[in-house]
Amino acid sequence: MNKYMSIAALIFLLAASPVRGAEVPLYKDAAAAPAARAADLLGRMTVEEKFGQLQQLDGLWEGNYREEHLKLAREGKLGSTLNVRTAPFANTLQKEAVENSRLGIPVLFAFDVIHGYRTIFPVPLGESAQWDPLLAEAAASAAAEEAYSVGLKWTFAPMVDIARDPRWGRIVEGSGEDAYLGSRLAAARVRGFQGSDYGAPGKVMACAKHWVGYGAAEAGRDYNSTDISESALRNIYFPPFKAAVEAGVPTFMTAFNDLNGVPSTANKRNIAGVLRSEWGFKGFVVSDYTSVKELILHGLAADGEDAAVKALSAGVDMEMVSTLYRETGPAALAAGKISQADLDASVLRVLELKFRAGIFENPYIDPALEAKTLKTPEKLALALNAALKSMVLLKNEGALLPLDPKLKKVAVIGALADSRADMLGSWSADGKPADAVTLLEGIKEAVSPVTWVSYSSGAFAGATDKDLDKAVAAAAAADVIIAAVGETFDLSGEAASRVSLALPGRQLELLERLKKTGRPVVAVVFNGRPLELGWLNDNIPAILEAWQPGTQAGSAVAQTLFGKSNPGGKLPVTFPRSVGQVPIYYGHRNTGRPPDAKEKYTSKYIDSSFEPLYPFGYGLSYSSFAFSGLAVSPASIKPDGKVQVSFEVKNISRRSGDEVAQVYIKDEAGSETRPVRELKGFQRVTLAPGEARVLTFELGPAELGWHYAGGFAVEPGRFKIYAGSSSVGGLEASFEVKP
Ligand code: BGC
């Protein structure tokens, strides 16, 4: 039987079904197809129950349900909750729905499991710096196992918004600026959460969010309007969502922003049109938190009923937190403002996924599972590996790093070095700060027993002259100063946009004074967004970008600083020199007057370099690598053909290490101008000293094509290929696409 059959076919089947007339209704037959069960159940529901299934309500922060949830569940009017979790709370609420409601439809429990549930992995932007989709998949899989063990069956992840403005605090939640890297990671995370069947124990349904364009918030201000061309939507913002659909994501969440004048939560062309009709998405769409109600403030809906009508008719199946579907839906239906077909289609989509998720058969969670599942040694080891792989070495003058573990005196400076909560990031689910290893602890673990480690907190908000003096005095006597700088966890994430990308507080002043001690300084940067690190780059010999690395933060950073691990991550996002360059990203167009330092009338600044501080794809290692022998064959192809790109990467140092080989294209001329470079392949490889490996990439229509006004096409003409260790420089070759 077809996985998703038409309603007409279902009615026919039901009429002929042998279960008909039997005591057990078809929808309760676990062996029947989910679509058939959903259709059978729909036929038994009242209008109120239907709208009730489209309602998602928020629980209490600690995981409990609210009193009203029990009543709604009993009445069959609670489709889903967010934040209700752990066996005592989830099972009690579930019992009302399953055993005490008329039809026994279970509640679907959701939560934001973004980069781990209890074992916390690096923030998604840091995870993206691994350039290792299999590792991201493994982290999502571990997170799913933990989430499942506390009764959850749905996570609001992955967040796949492309972001090119680091003022926007939510840049931390995504994969950075690039559509290709973002697409690979979107698919990997979906696979990790769901496995091959999200209905299986230990798996959860994923949710691609926020559909769509949320990352383009004007001025980087969260929730702000967006205005995005069709070309940018198709070529930049849509691809990670499409990749999530292709990886089997069953749910989407709409975004808060209005896009080209139409709020995402009522954007029919994108939900019913692009997502469902064009891409064939069969799952359901949930609004963001109260975003149905917000249609009124946007100025799209006149009142609550109008908001419900517009969102539901656009294809938003489930309403998160606001209650307009439930409250105004029945009357709007009776008045013909909501069509019966739209309502039924939404309810069917929700029910079908509930059947597929297996919660009719397994509505409860075993209270004993949590203790066996959370923070197991395997998961902690994975979190350590993930944190190690996310480290990006930005500068290492005179090979200051790695440090010798037998140094006599190490001064650790900066409050972030002794902070647990700040290691976890802004969406750390049920991660406990107490579980996190601080940098100070990690350093003490990593150095020899005779090394003396001092600590001084330094320079965050509220720091006094005395605090700074103390830190500088402690540092002056040390063999090396390790300065932990950057942002606290609450300076990025939702509703945490900044107009400045500078180090907050008096951290720069502290670094200036530390430099004056004449002792070598290593800066470790903890952050959820690109920061202005220009002064550091000019003055501090070694800089390690650590992001917010999660539960194993301190161990990972210290093992990297002291050489037990060799950093090999690469930036998934451009680091500007100053906020005035924003938005700045590698995949820009060339313009008719590309920047030329010697020519005034070219596209640049008169008061700053036009170049970023650190480009996309950039990152150093304690090893050195050489690229050679770029070959592209054949030399010409048809638009539907494929080219093989191969080259050698060699470790030319005496240390084993990782390099991320990157392949970029440039379509030299076409009916629409294209970016100066587009990432189209990468591979992270570990190479022993002297080891060389030939890497081969195949590029076909999916990689070479572009969404033009007339549709997706590979246009004839010359394509350049770049292969190297970042988005700048590298080997060059070219080939021709012939009509
Ligand atoms: C965020 C979503 C999140 C939801 C539920 C909203 O404020 O935008 O990303 O999934 O809350 O917590």
XYZ file of C-alpha atoms in Angstrom, residues 97-654:
558
model
C -5.192 11.390 27.242
C -4.828 7.672 26.629
C -7.007 6.141 29.324
C -9.482 8.826 30.253
C -10.366 10.527 26.984
C -13.074 9.385 24.590
C -10.771 8.270 21.774
C -7.527 7.755 23.671
C -5.284 9.790 21.380
C -1.859 10.186 23.011
C -0.120 13.509 23.572
C 3.037 14.138 21.566
C 5.786 15.406 23.879
C 8.229 17.908 22.388
C 11.282 19.772 23.665
C 14.141 21.846 22.314
C 16.914 19.280 22.219
C 19.282 21.364 20.173
C 22.806 20.196 20.989
C 22.228 17.501 23.541
C 19.633 16.754 26.179
C 21.653 16.097 29.350
C 25.060 15.360 27.842
C 25.715 18.648 26.112
C 27.607 18.816 22.839
C 29.132 21.949 21.319
C 26.620 24.610 20.288
C 25.503 23.959 16.688
C 27.766 26.671 15.259
C 30.709 25.039 17.036
C 29.599 21.591 15.904
C 29.517 22.927 12.354
C 33.178 23.908 12.742
C 33.954 20.176 12.846
C 33.045 19.854 9.163
C 32.171 16.286 10.052
C 28.551 15.328 9.305
C 28.980 11.820 10.689
C 30.038 13.206 14.039
C 27.094 15.634 14.054
C 24.849 12.672 13.273
C 26.294 10.697 16.179
C 25.743 13.622 18.564
C 22.119 13.988 17.431
C 21.625 10.266 17.881
C 22.969 10.368 21.447
C 20.769 13.392 22.166
C 17.738 11.518 20.822
C 18.423 8.543 23.068
C 18.577 10.765 26.121
C 15.509 12.747 25.118
C 13.523 9.575 24.476
C 14.430 8.248 27.905
C 12.513 11.087 29.574
C 9.387 10.584 27.495
C 10.071 12.906 24.569
C 9.287 11.914 21.019
C 9.873 15.153 19.151
C 12.677 17.702 19.129
C 12.561 21.204 17.678
C 15.798 20.678 15.814
C 17.706 20.982 13.599
C 17.669 24.736 13.256
C 18.822 25.185 9.681
C 18.628 28.946 9.199
C 21.456 30.388 7.158
C 22.863 33.399 9.016
C 25.251 35.990 7.670
C 24.898 38.599 10.356
C 26.678 37.846 13.630
C 24.743 40.557 15.409
C 21.856 38.095 15.295
C 22.182 36.051 18.486
C 20.640 32.971 16.954
C 23.553 32.518 14.605
C 24.801 30.210 17.370
C 21.972 27.741 16.729
C 22.664 27.061 13.088
C 25.409 25.960 10.747
C 26.640 29.393 9.764
C 26.610 31.161 6.442
C 26.798 28.479 3.812
C 23.976 26.634 2.048
C 26.060 23.563 1.157
C 27.633 23.007 4.574
C 24.253 23.808 6.115
C 22.514 21.248 3.921
C 24.980 18.481 4.705
C 24.624 19.137 8.429
C 20.845 19.489 8.280
C 20.560 16.038 6.737
C 23.074 14.550 9.168
C 21.266 15.906 12.208
C 17.880 14.680 10.949
C 19.339 11.213 10.409
C 20.913 11.302 13.841
C 17.707 12.181 15.689
C 15.531 9.777 13.740
C 17.679 6.880 12.609
C 15.934 4.984 9.856
C 12.640 4.999 11.785
C 11.710 7.711 14.243
C 9.044 5.415 15.633
C 11.712 3.153 17.114
C 12.676 3.353 20.792
C 15.516 5.792 21.391
C 14.616 7.921 18.375
C 12.719 11.180 18.138
C 11.076 13.090 15.318
C 13.110 16.010 14.058
C 11.765 19.434 13.081
C 13.354 21.693 10.490
C 13.103 25.293 11.631
C 12.490 28.170 11.156
C 10.720 28.179 7.818
C 11.943 30.509 6.411
C 14.464 33.322 6.105
C 14.559 34.025 9.862
C 18.358 34.371 9.778
C 18.124 37.351 7.462
C 16.533 39.526 10.176
C 17.199 43.124 9.198
C 20.020 44.735 11.179
C 20.565 41.426 12.948
C 17.766 42.256 15.353
C 15.902 39.156 16.423
C 12.338 38.700 15.110
C 12.847 41.554 12.667
C 11.429 41.683 9.154
C 13.175 40.090 6.231
C 13.238 41.003 2.589
C 14.830 38.269 0.522
C 14.993 37.942 -3.233
C 13.673 34.831 -4.924
C 17.208 33.996 -5.992
C 18.550 34.202 -2.436
C 15.632 32.169 -1.116
C 16.070 29.425 -3.671
C 19.849 29.306 -3.683
C 20.790 30.209 -0.120
C 17.944 29.943 2.397
C 15.886 27.024 1.069
C 18.575 24.365 0.449
C 19.139 23.218 4.053
C 15.368 22.811 4.465
C 15.178 20.840 1.241
C 18.027 18.651 2.470
C 16.117 18.037 5.694
C 13.037 16.993 3.705
C 15.129 14.632 1.611
C 16.579 13.156 4.803
C 13.023 12.402 5.965
C 12.247 15.196 8.414
C 8.540 14.818 9.269
C 7.865 18.268 10.754
C 8.627 21.910 10.030
C 8.326 24.946 12.266
C 7.397 28.302 10.809
C 9.473 31.345 11.655
C 8.641 34.536 13.523
C 9.709 36.871 10.731
C 7.656 38.352 7.979
C 9.175 37.631 4.605
C 8.709 40.121 1.809
C 5.634 41.396 3.625
C 3.983 38.088 4.497
C 4.608 36.608 7.966
C 6.074 33.108 7.723
C 3.254 31.690 9.838
C 0.687 32.627 7.206
C 2.883 32.272 4.167
C 0.795 30.073 1.915
C 3.142 30.278 -1.019
C 5.993 28.844 1.072
C 4.073 26.293 3.147
C 1.334 24.993 0.878
C 3.253 25.963 -2.244
C 6.998 25.357 -2.011
C 7.080 22.912 0.878
C 4.073 20.736 0.148
C 3.366 21.062 -3.573
C 6.871 21.538 -4.945
C 8.862 19.404 -2.545
C 6.187 16.861 -1.718
C 6.558 17.256 2.051
C 4.000 14.972 3.738
C 4.556 15.790 7.390
C 3.014 18.517 9.509
C 3.925 22.128 10.179
C 3.896 23.682 13.638
C 3.895 27.417 14.275
C 6.574 28.982 16.428
C 5.787 30.072 19.969
C 2.594 32.219 19.764
C 3.416 33.115 16.172
C -0.188 32.483 15.094
C -1.390 35.150 17.493
C 1.447 37.442 16.422
C -0.122 37.675 12.962
C -2.261 40.382 14.519
C 0.719 42.495 15.614
C 2.372 41.910 12.259
C -0.635 43.641 10.777
C -1.772 40.682 8.688
C -4.728 39.521 10.745
C -7.517 41.752 12.031
C -8.250 39.641 15.104
C -7.761 36.212 16.655
C -10.145 34.410 14.364
C -8.611 36.016 11.324
C -5.157 34.909 12.531
C -6.335 31.326 12.976
C -8.008 31.314 9.566
C -4.949 32.721 7.813
C -2.451 30.404 9.494
C -4.504 27.237 9.056
C -5.402 28.050 5.479
C -1.730 28.671 4.710
C -0.954 25.165 5.928
C 0.166 25.626 9.543
C -1.212 22.453 11.104
C -0.389 22.904 14.749
C -0.539 26.053 16.851
C 2.172 26.441 19.458
C 1.063 28.066 22.712
C -1.472 30.586 21.478
C -4.948 29.055 21.467
C -6.741 30.634 18.556
C -7.367 27.449 16.557
C -9.064 25.845 19.505
C -10.957 28.932 20.571
C -12.041 30.418 17.278
C -11.714 27.459 14.917
C -15.126 25.777 15.381
C -17.043 29.008 14.706
C -14.777 29.916 11.787
C -15.435 26.470 10.342
C -19.176 26.842 10.779
C -19.003 30.230 9.053
C -17.100 28.738 6.140
C -13.945 30.769 6.830
C -11.957 27.603 7.422
C -12.666 24.826 4.989
C -13.490 21.339 6.223
C -10.895 20.004 3.808
C -8.137 22.183 5.280
C -9.057 21.245 8.825
C -9.233 17.533 8.067
C -5.995 17.591 6.130
C -4.198 19.192 9.080
C -5.660 16.751 11.589
C -4.796 13.797 9.365
C -1.207 14.952 9.079
C -0.850 15.244 12.837
C -2.536 11.908 13.516
C -0.587 10.064 10.891
C 2.688 11.188 12.432
C 1.492 10.175 15.860
C 0.847 6.694 14.497
C 4.224 6.622 12.783
C 5.920 7.821 15.955
C 4.588 4.706 17.684
C 3.028 6.590 20.576
C -0.351 4.886 20.244
C 1.382 1.581 20.964
C 3.956 2.987 23.401
C 2.461 6.050 25.046
C 4.396 5.770 28.304
C 8.053 5.947 29.158
C 9.708 3.467 31.468
C 10.734 5.494 34.547
C 13.858 3.352 34.898
C 15.186 4.204 31.450
C 16.430 7.690 32.258
C 19.040 6.585 34.782
C 20.439 4.033 32.328
C 20.574 6.469 29.446
C 21.706 9.901 30.570
C 25.379 10.839 30.623
C 26.691 7.357 30.007
C 30.469 7.014 29.631
C 29.992 6.475 25.879
C 28.045 9.707 25.549
C 30.585 11.652 27.580
C 33.351 10.254 25.388
C 31.415 11.302 22.308
C 30.881 14.785 23.750
C 34.618 15.056 24.378
C 35.432 13.996 20.847
C 32.831 16.412 19.485
C 34.287 19.291 21.499
C 37.841 18.416 20.439
C 36.856 18.317 16.794
C 35.084 21.693 17.007
C 38.220 23.607 18.084
C 39.498 26.074 15.506
C 43.056 27.320 15.805
C 43.012 30.910 14.552
C 46.612 31.886 15.147
C 49.751 30.185 16.394
C 52.741 32.460 16.003
C 56.098 30.873 16.634
C 54.378 27.562 17.342
C 53.541 28.767 20.852
C 50.972 25.988 20.960
C 50.908 23.236 21.939
C 52.125 24.089 25.404
C 54.447 21.861 27.329
C 52.500 20.103 30.117
C 55.629 20.395 32.264
C 55.639 24.205 32.348
C 56.329 25.473 35.859
C 53.752 28.233 36.167
C 50.547 28.660 34.202
C 48.308 31.652 34.871
C 44.685 31.113 33.916
C 42.869 34.420 33.597
C 39.242 35.255 32.888
C 35.918 34.421 34.523
C 34.949 32.158 31.628
C 37.756 29.797 32.642
C 35.944 29.025 35.853
C 32.357 29.079 34.641
C 30.277 25.952 34.141
C 27.048 27.409 32.772
C 28.879 29.367 30.083
C 30.415 26.204 28.697
C 26.998 24.768 27.845
C 25.560 27.445 25.564
C 22.156 29.034 25.327
C 19.968 26.018 24.386
C 21.332 23.450 26.769
C 18.041 21.627 27.415
C 18.411 19.694 30.673
C 22.184 20.020 30.707
C 23.371 20.790 34.210
C 26.123 23.343 34.739
C 27.397 21.075 37.524
C 28.232 18.423 34.892
C 30.427 20.750 32.861
C 34.208 20.617 33.113
C 35.653 24.130 33.411
C 38.760 25.226 31.581
C 40.544 25.616 34.884
C 39.745 22.018 35.808
C 40.743 20.840 32.367
C 44.089 22.591 32.609
C 44.781 21.129 36.030
C 44.043 17.686 34.559
C 46.301 18.281 31.564
C 49.468 19.619 33.206
C 52.168 17.737 35.076
C 51.915 17.273 38.852
C 54.639 19.870 39.404
C 53.010 22.604 37.339
C 51.620 25.452 39.408
C 48.294 26.732 38.046
C 46.965 30.064 39.272
C 43.578 31.557 38.472
C 42.180 35.051 38.480
C 38.759 36.030 37.166
C 39.640 39.331 35.471
C 37.370 41.446 33.471
C 33.744 40.713 32.833
C 30.832 43.093 33.390
C 31.243 44.857 36.709
C 34.995 44.194 36.937
C 36.847 46.763 39.032
C 40.377 48.141 38.602
C 41.331 45.932 41.505
C 40.102 42.812 39.676
C 42.223 43.735 36.705
C 45.270 44.530 38.817
C 44.963 41.190 40.564
C 44.755 39.288 37.291
C 47.742 41.111 35.850
C 49.819 40.518 38.980
C 49.013 36.786 38.863
C 49.917 36.676 35.197
C 53.207 38.524 35.428
C 54.923 35.674 37.239
C 53.779 32.931 34.885
C 55.572 31.057 32.095
C 52.450 31.326 30.032
C 49.138 33.135 30.379
C 45.976 31.396 29.242
C 43.276 34.030 28.893
C 39.692 32.844 28.555
C 37.725 35.570 26.807
C 34.478 35.904 24.874
C 30.809 35.805 25.719
C 28.724 34.368 28.501
C 26.084 31.892 27.356
C 23.279 34.465 27.524
C 24.933 36.883 25.107
C 23.938 34.783 22.125
C 20.838 32.758 21.360
C 17.243 33.858 21.088
C 16.521 37.539 21.774
C 20.253 38.149 22.303
C 21.187 40.337 19.355
C 24.059 42.770 19.819
C 25.068 45.928 17.945
C 28.658 45.356 18.946
C 30.831 42.363 18.169
C 33.514 43.511 20.581
C 34.595 41.462 23.586
C 32.141 42.530 26.309
C 33.176 44.293 29.496
C 36.810 45.157 30.107
C 38.219 42.041 28.472
C 40.171 43.859 25.786
C 41.681 46.182 28.352
C 42.700 43.148 30.371
C 44.304 41.530 27.331
C 46.207 44.746 26.599
C 47.599 44.716 30.110
C 48.406 41.016 29.963
C 50.327 41.623 26.792
C 52.351 44.327 28.523
C 53.597 41.792 31.078
C 55.754 40.407 28.286
C 54.674 36.876 29.135
C 53.360 34.786 26.242
C 49.567 34.946 26.047
C 47.241 32.315 24.639
C 43.672 33.509 24.109
C 40.872 30.960 24.267
C 37.660 32.414 22.882
C 34.298 31.111 24.117
C 31.422 32.505 22.090
C 28.256 31.868 20.163
C 28.964 34.209 17.269
C 31.886 35.671 15.326
C 33.480 38.421 17.382
C 35.843 41.231 16.473
C 39.210 39.696 17.209
C 41.357 42.120 15.220
C 43.320 43.423 18.186
C 43.941 39.885 19.365
C 45.091 38.854 15.926
C 47.582 41.733 15.858
C 48.842 41.330 19.401
C 48.285 37.888 20.872
C 50.495 35.092 19.535
C 48.036 32.202 19.885
C 44.240 32.204 19.561
C 42.002 29.181 19.919
C 38.324 29.465 18.953
C 36.512 27.128 21.370
C 32.834 28.195 20.914
C 30.690 26.877 23.754
C 31.928 23.309 23.804
C 29.413 21.619 26.129
C 29.762 19.225 29.050
C 33.362 18.328 28.271
C 34.465 21.883 27.520
C 37.430 22.257 29.829
C 38.929 18.858 29.046
C 38.638 19.466 25.315
C 40.225 22.911 25.397
C 43.025 21.872 27.739
C 43.818 18.728 25.749
C 44.086 20.943 22.691
C 46.260 23.584 24.370
C 48.654 20.996 25.782
C 48.895 18.955 22.618
C 47.096 15.770 23.527
C 44.764 16.685 20.702
C 45.546 18.549 17.498
C 42.931 21.141 16.432
C 41.482 20.699 12.964
C 38.178 22.560 12.891
C 37.402 25.255 10.327
C 35.202 28.318 10.554
C 31.634 27.754 9.325
C 31.172 31.498 9.223
C 33.272 34.523 8.292
C 34.814 36.544 11.119
C 34.650 40.249 10.240
C 37.263 42.789 11.265
C 34.528 45.060 12.458
C 30.786 45.056 12.775
C 30.635 47.695 10.047
C 31.525 45.043 7.454
C 28.464 42.987 8.292
C 26.981 41.200 6.403
C 30.222 39.736 5.153
C 30.410 36.216 3.705
C 32.657 34.367 1.289
C 29.948 33.542 -1.242
C 29.280 37.120 -2.310
C 28.941 38.272 -5.891
C 31.845 39.892 -7.661
C 30.180 43.226 -8.589
C 31.298 45.228 -11.614
C 33.959 46.878 -9.468
C 35.445 44.245 -7.224
C 37.592 45.528 -4.366
C 41.010 46.696 -5.468
C 43.159 48.373 -2.848
C 44.881 50.482 -5.519
C 41.766 51.741 -7.279
C 39.550 54.232 -5.518
C 36.368 53.569 -7.448
C 36.032 49.950 -6.429
C 33.812 48.226 -3.913
C 35.588 48.732 -0.611
C 35.847 50.962 2.457
C 37.943 54.084 2.947
C 38.408 53.385 6.648
C 38.907 49.622 6.793
C 40.038 46.683 4.771
C 37.265 45.015 2.803
C 38.626 41.613 3.697
C 37.437 39.598 6.658
C 39.703 38.927 9.597
C 39.296 35.164 9.196
C 37.553 33.769 6.144
C 35.000 30.995 5.944
C 36.640 27.575 5.980
C 39.745 28.871 7.747
C 41.523 27.085 10.583
C 45.076 26.056 11.424
C 46.554 22.917 12.905
C 49.722 21.918 14.747
C 50.484 19.992 11.539
C 51.064 21.447 8.081
C 49.458 20.190 4.911
C 50.190 20.580 1.236
C 47.679 20.343 -1.598
C 48.829 19.291 -5.050
C 47.852 17.724 -8.338
C 44.376 19.146 -8.885
C 42.841 17.322 -11.837
C 39.375 17.796 -13.296
C 38.033 15.368 -15.824
C 36.623 15.342 -18.332
C 37.572 18.796 -19.570
C 34.070 19.379 -20.850
C 30.653 17.975 -20.038
C 27.039 18.404 -21.053
C 24.740 20.222 -18.594
C 23.582 16.887 -17.214
C 27.113 15.475 -17.000
C 29.494 15.011 -14.118
C 33.122 15.908 -13.502
C 35.590 14.177 -11.222
C 37.759 16.485 -9.176
C 40.793 14.961 -7.526
C 43.878 16.201 -5.729
C 46.353 15.094 -3.145
C 46.560 16.282 0.463
C 49.763 15.539 2.288
C 50.754 15.975 5.899
C 54.159 17.614 5.574
C 54.783 17.898 9.290
C 55.961 15.574 12.003
